[in-house]
Amino acid sequence: MNQTLNWSNEMNVMNEDLARAHMSARLGEAQQLREAKMARARRVSRKAERAAQQARLALARAL
């Protein structure tokens, strides 16, 4: 009986460890996705800022 309880407890611990590993992996993937989206947003923002600056310069030259 005691051996069965130990085995059952070990199986529960293994399942919990597996669930934690899966959750950690998913959280890591979500973090990477957020970082990639933020990096892209920064690139697009910098590109828009450069375009606006070029437009201001072109307008200033035209006047």
Tab-separated table of N, CA and C in Angstrom:
chain	number	residue	atom	x	y	z
A	1	MET	N	0.825	-1.192	0.000
A	1	MET	CA	0.000	0.000	0.000
A	1	MET	C	0.873	1.261	0.000
A	2	ASN	N	1.877	1.270	0.870
A	2	ASN	CA	2.763	2.438	0.960
A	2	ASN	C	3.511	2.658	-0.353
A	3	GLN	N	3.918	1.562	-0.983
A	3	GLN	CA	4.633	1.675	-2.258
A	3	GLN	C	3.710	2.257	-3.326
A	4	THR	N	2.448	1.871	-3.312
A	4	THR	CA	1.479	2.403	-4.271
A	4	THR	C	1.290	3.895	-4.063
A	5	LEU	N	1.235	4.336	-2.818
A	5	LEU	CA	1.084	5.761	-2.532
A	5	LEU	C	2.314	6.533	-2.995
A	6	ASN	N	3.495	5.975	-2.772
A	6	ASN	CA	4.719	6.633	-3.224
A	6	ASN	C	4.736	6.770	-4.742
A	7	TRP	N	4.341	5.703	-5.430
A	7	TRP	CA	4.318	5.729	-6.888
A	7	TRP	C	3.305	6.764	-7.378
A	8	SER	N	2.142	6.790	-6.736
A	8	SER	CA	1.097	7.739	-7.111
A	8	SER	C	1.572	9.166	-6.880
A	9	ASN	N	2.237	9.392	-5.755
A	9	ASN	CA	2.760	10.718	-5.457
A	9	ASN	C	3.830	11.122	-6.474
A	10	GLU	N	4.702	10.187	-6.836
A	10	GLU	CA	5.736	10.474	-7.837
A	10	GLU	C	5.113	10.824	-9.182
A	11	MET	N	4.061	10.119	-9.555
A	11	MET	CA	3.386	10.403	-10.820
A	11	MET	C	2.764	11.804	-10.782
A	12	ASN	N	2.167	12.173	-9.651
A	12	ASN	CA	1.584	13.508	-9.533
A	12	ASN	C	2.669	14.579	-9.640
A	13	VAL	N	3.783	14.345	-8.986
A	13	VAL	CA	4.892	15.302	-9.041
A	13	VAL	C	5.416	15.409	-10.466
A	14	MET	N	5.525	14.283	-11.156
A	14	MET	CA	5.999	14.312	-12.546
A	14	MET	C	5.029	15.099	-13.424
A	15	ASN	N	3.724	14.885	-13.227
A	15	ASN	CA	2.729	15.622	-14.016
A	15	ASN	C	2.786	17.118	-13.716
A	16	GLU	N	2.974	17.467	-12.446
A	16	GLU	CA	3.094	18.872	-12.082
A	16	GLU	C	4.345	19.486	-12.709
A	17	ASP	N	5.453	18.764	-12.682
A	17	ASP	CA	6.688	19.259	-13.296
A	17	ASP	C	6.502	19.457	-14.795
A	18	LEU	N	5.836	18.521	-15.429
A	18	LEU	CA	5.583	18.628	-16.868
A	18	LEU	C	4.697	19.836	-17.161
A	19	ALA	N	3.666	20.026	-16.351
A	19	ALA	CA	2.779	21.176	-16.543
A	19	ALA	C	3.547	22.478	-16.354
A	20	ARG	N	4.422	22.529	-15.349
A	20	ARG	CA	5.227	23.735	-15.122
A	20	ARG	C	6.160	23.997	-16.299
A	21	ALA	N	6.754	22.942	-16.836
A	21	ALA	CA	7.657	23.100	-17.981
A	21	ALA	C	6.898	23.628	-19.192
A	22	HIS	N	5.697	23.099	-19.419
A	22	HIS	CA	4.885	23.573	-20.548
A	22	HIS	C	4.506	25.032	-20.348
A	23	MET	N	4.089	25.378	-19.150
A	23	MET	CA	3.694	26.755	-18.872
A	23	MET	C	4.883	27.702	-19.052
A	24	SER	N	6.037	27.286	-18.574
A	24	SER	CA	7.234	28.109	-18.720
A	24	SER	C	7.576	28.314	-20.195
A	25	ALA	N	7.449	27.252	-20.977
A	25	ALA	CA	7.732	27.355	-22.410
A	25	ALA	C	6.756	28.317	-23.078
A	26	ARG	N	5.474	28.219	-22.737
A	26	ARG	CA	4.469	29.105	-23.338
A	26	ARG	C	4.714	30.556	-22.938
A	27	LEU	N	5.070	30.778	-21.679
A	27	LEU	CA	5.358	32.139	-21.229
A	27	LEU	C	6.579	32.703	-21.967
A	28	GLY	N	7.589	31.855	-22.176
A	28	GLY	CA	8.763	32.288	-22.927
A	28	GLY	C	8.417	32.651	-24.358
A	29	GLU	N	7.571	31.846	-24.984
A	29	GLU	CA	7.151	32.135	-26.356
A	29	GLU	C	6.373	33.440	-26.417
A	30	ALA	N	5.493	33.656	-25.448
A	30	ALA	CA	4.708	34.891	-25.418
A	30	ALA	C	5.619	36.101	-25.230
A	31	GLN	N	6.610	35.977	-24.378
A	31	GLN	CA	7.552	37.081	-24.151
A	31	GLN	C	8.333	37.391	-25.423
A	32	GLN	N	8.794	36.361	-26.119
A	32	GLN	CA	9.527	36.576	-27.368
A	32	GLN	C	8.647	37.258	-28.405
A	33	LEU	N	7.388	36.851	-28.464
A	33	LEU	CA	6.458	37.457	-29.417
A	33	LEU	C	6.247	38.934	-29.085
A	34	ARG	N	6.074	39.250	-27.807
A	34	ARG	CA	5.914	40.653	-27.405
A	34	ARG	C	7.147	41.462	-27.764
A	35	GLU	N	8.322	40.918	-27.500
A	35	GLU	CA	9.560	41.634	-27.811
A	35	GLU	C	9.700	41.866	-29.309
A	36	ALA	N	9.336	40.871	-30.110
A	36	ALA	CA	9.420	41.015	-31.568
A	36	ALA	C	8.454	42.090	-32.058
A	37	LYS	N	7.247	42.118	-31.493
A	37	LYS	CA	6.270	43.135	-31.892
A	37	LYS	C	6.746	44.527	-31.499
A	38	MET	N	7.333	44.637	-30.315
A	38	MET	CA	7.834	45.942	-29.879
A	38	MET	C	8.993	46.401	-30.762
A	39	ALA	N	9.875	45.492	-31.134
A	39	ALA	CA	11.002	45.849	-31.998
A	39	ALA	C	10.489	46.331	-33.352
A	40	ARG	N	9.495	45.640	-33.884
A	40	ARG	CA	8.922	46.054	-35.164
A	40	ARG	C	8.259	47.423	-35.034
A	41	ALA	N	7.542	47.644	-33.953
A	41	ALA	CA	6.895	48.944	-33.738
A	41	ALA	C	7.935	50.059	-33.653
A	42	ARG	N	9.062	49.787	-33.001
A	42	ARG	CA	10.125	50.802	-32.923
A	42	ARG	C	10.691	51.098	-34.305
A	43	ARG	N	10.896	50.052	-35.118
A	43	ARG	CA	11.427	50.266	-36.473
A	43	ARG	C	10.460	51.107	-37.305
A	44	VAL	N	9.177	50.770	-37.239
A	44	VAL	CA	8.176	51.503	-38.010
A	44	VAL	C	8.101	52.950	-37.532
A	45	SER	N	8.193	53.135	-36.228
A	45	SER	CA	8.148	54.494	-35.671
A	45	SER	C	9.340	55.314	-36.148
A	46	ARG	N	10.528	54.721	-36.112
A	46	ARG	CA	11.728	55.438	-36.585
A	46	ARG	C	11.610	55.785	-38.067
A	47	LYS	N	11.058	54.855	-38.846
A	47	LYS	CA	10.880	55.106	-40.282
A	47	LYS	C	9.911	56.269	-40.498
A	48	ALA	N	8.835	56.308	-39.726
A	48	ALA	CA	7.863	57.396	-39.846
A	48	ALA	C	8.487	58.724	-39.424
A	49	GLU	N	9.295	58.699	-38.372
A	49	GLU	CA	9.970	59.924	-37.936
A	49	GLU	C	10.918	60.442	-39.012
A	50	ARG	N	11.659	59.528	-39.660
A	50	ARG	CA	12.564	59.956	-40.743
A	50	ARG	C	11.777	60.542	-41.909
A	51	ALA	N	10.665	59.915	-42.249
A	51	ALA	CA	9.850	60.416	-43.355
A	51	ALA	C	9.297	61.801	-43.025
A	52	ALA	N	8.858	62.005	-41.794
A	52	ALA	CA	8.331	63.309	-41.391
A	52	ALA	C	9.440	64.362	-41.438
A	53	GLN	N	10.625	63.989	-40.978
A	53	GLN	CA	11.754	64.926	-41.008
A	53	GLN	C	12.110	65.293	-42.444
A	54	GLN	N	12.122	64.312	-43.334
A	54	GLN	CA	12.419	64.592	-44.743
A	54	GLN	C	11.354	65.494	-45.349
A	55	ALA	N	10.105	65.273	-44.970
A	55	ALA	CA	9.028	66.120	-45.488
A	55	ALA	C	9.195	67.558	-44.986
A	56	ARG	N	9.553	67.732	-43.718
A	56	ARG	CA	9.785	69.079	-43.182
A	56	ARG	C	10.944	69.772	-43.907
A	57	LEU	N	12.017	69.005	-44.148
A	57	LEU	CA	13.168	69.566	-44.864
A	57	LEU	C	12.789	69.960	-46.286
A	58	ALA	N	12.027	69.116	-46.954
A	58	ALA	CA	11.595	69.421	-48.334
A	58	ALA	C	10.722	70.659	-48.352
A	59	LEU	N	9.841	70.795	-47.385
A	59	LEU	CA	8.973	71.979	-47.303
A	59	LEU	C	9.801	73.228	-47.033
A	60	ALA	N	10.777	73.104	-46.129
A	60	ALA	CA	11.629	74.260	-45.809
A	60	ALA	C	12.434	74.692	-47.035
A	61	ARG	N	12.886	73.738	-47.820
A	61	ARG	CA	13.669	74.078	-49.032
A	61	ARG	C	12.776	74.722	-50.081
A	62	ALA	N	11.528	74.297	-50.108
A	62	ALA	CA	10.613	74.823	-51.135
A	62	ALA	C	10.219	76.270	-50.837
A	63	LEU	N	10.293	76.672	-49.578
A	63	LEU	CA	9.908	78.042	-49.230
A	63	LEU	C	10.987	78.989	-49.472
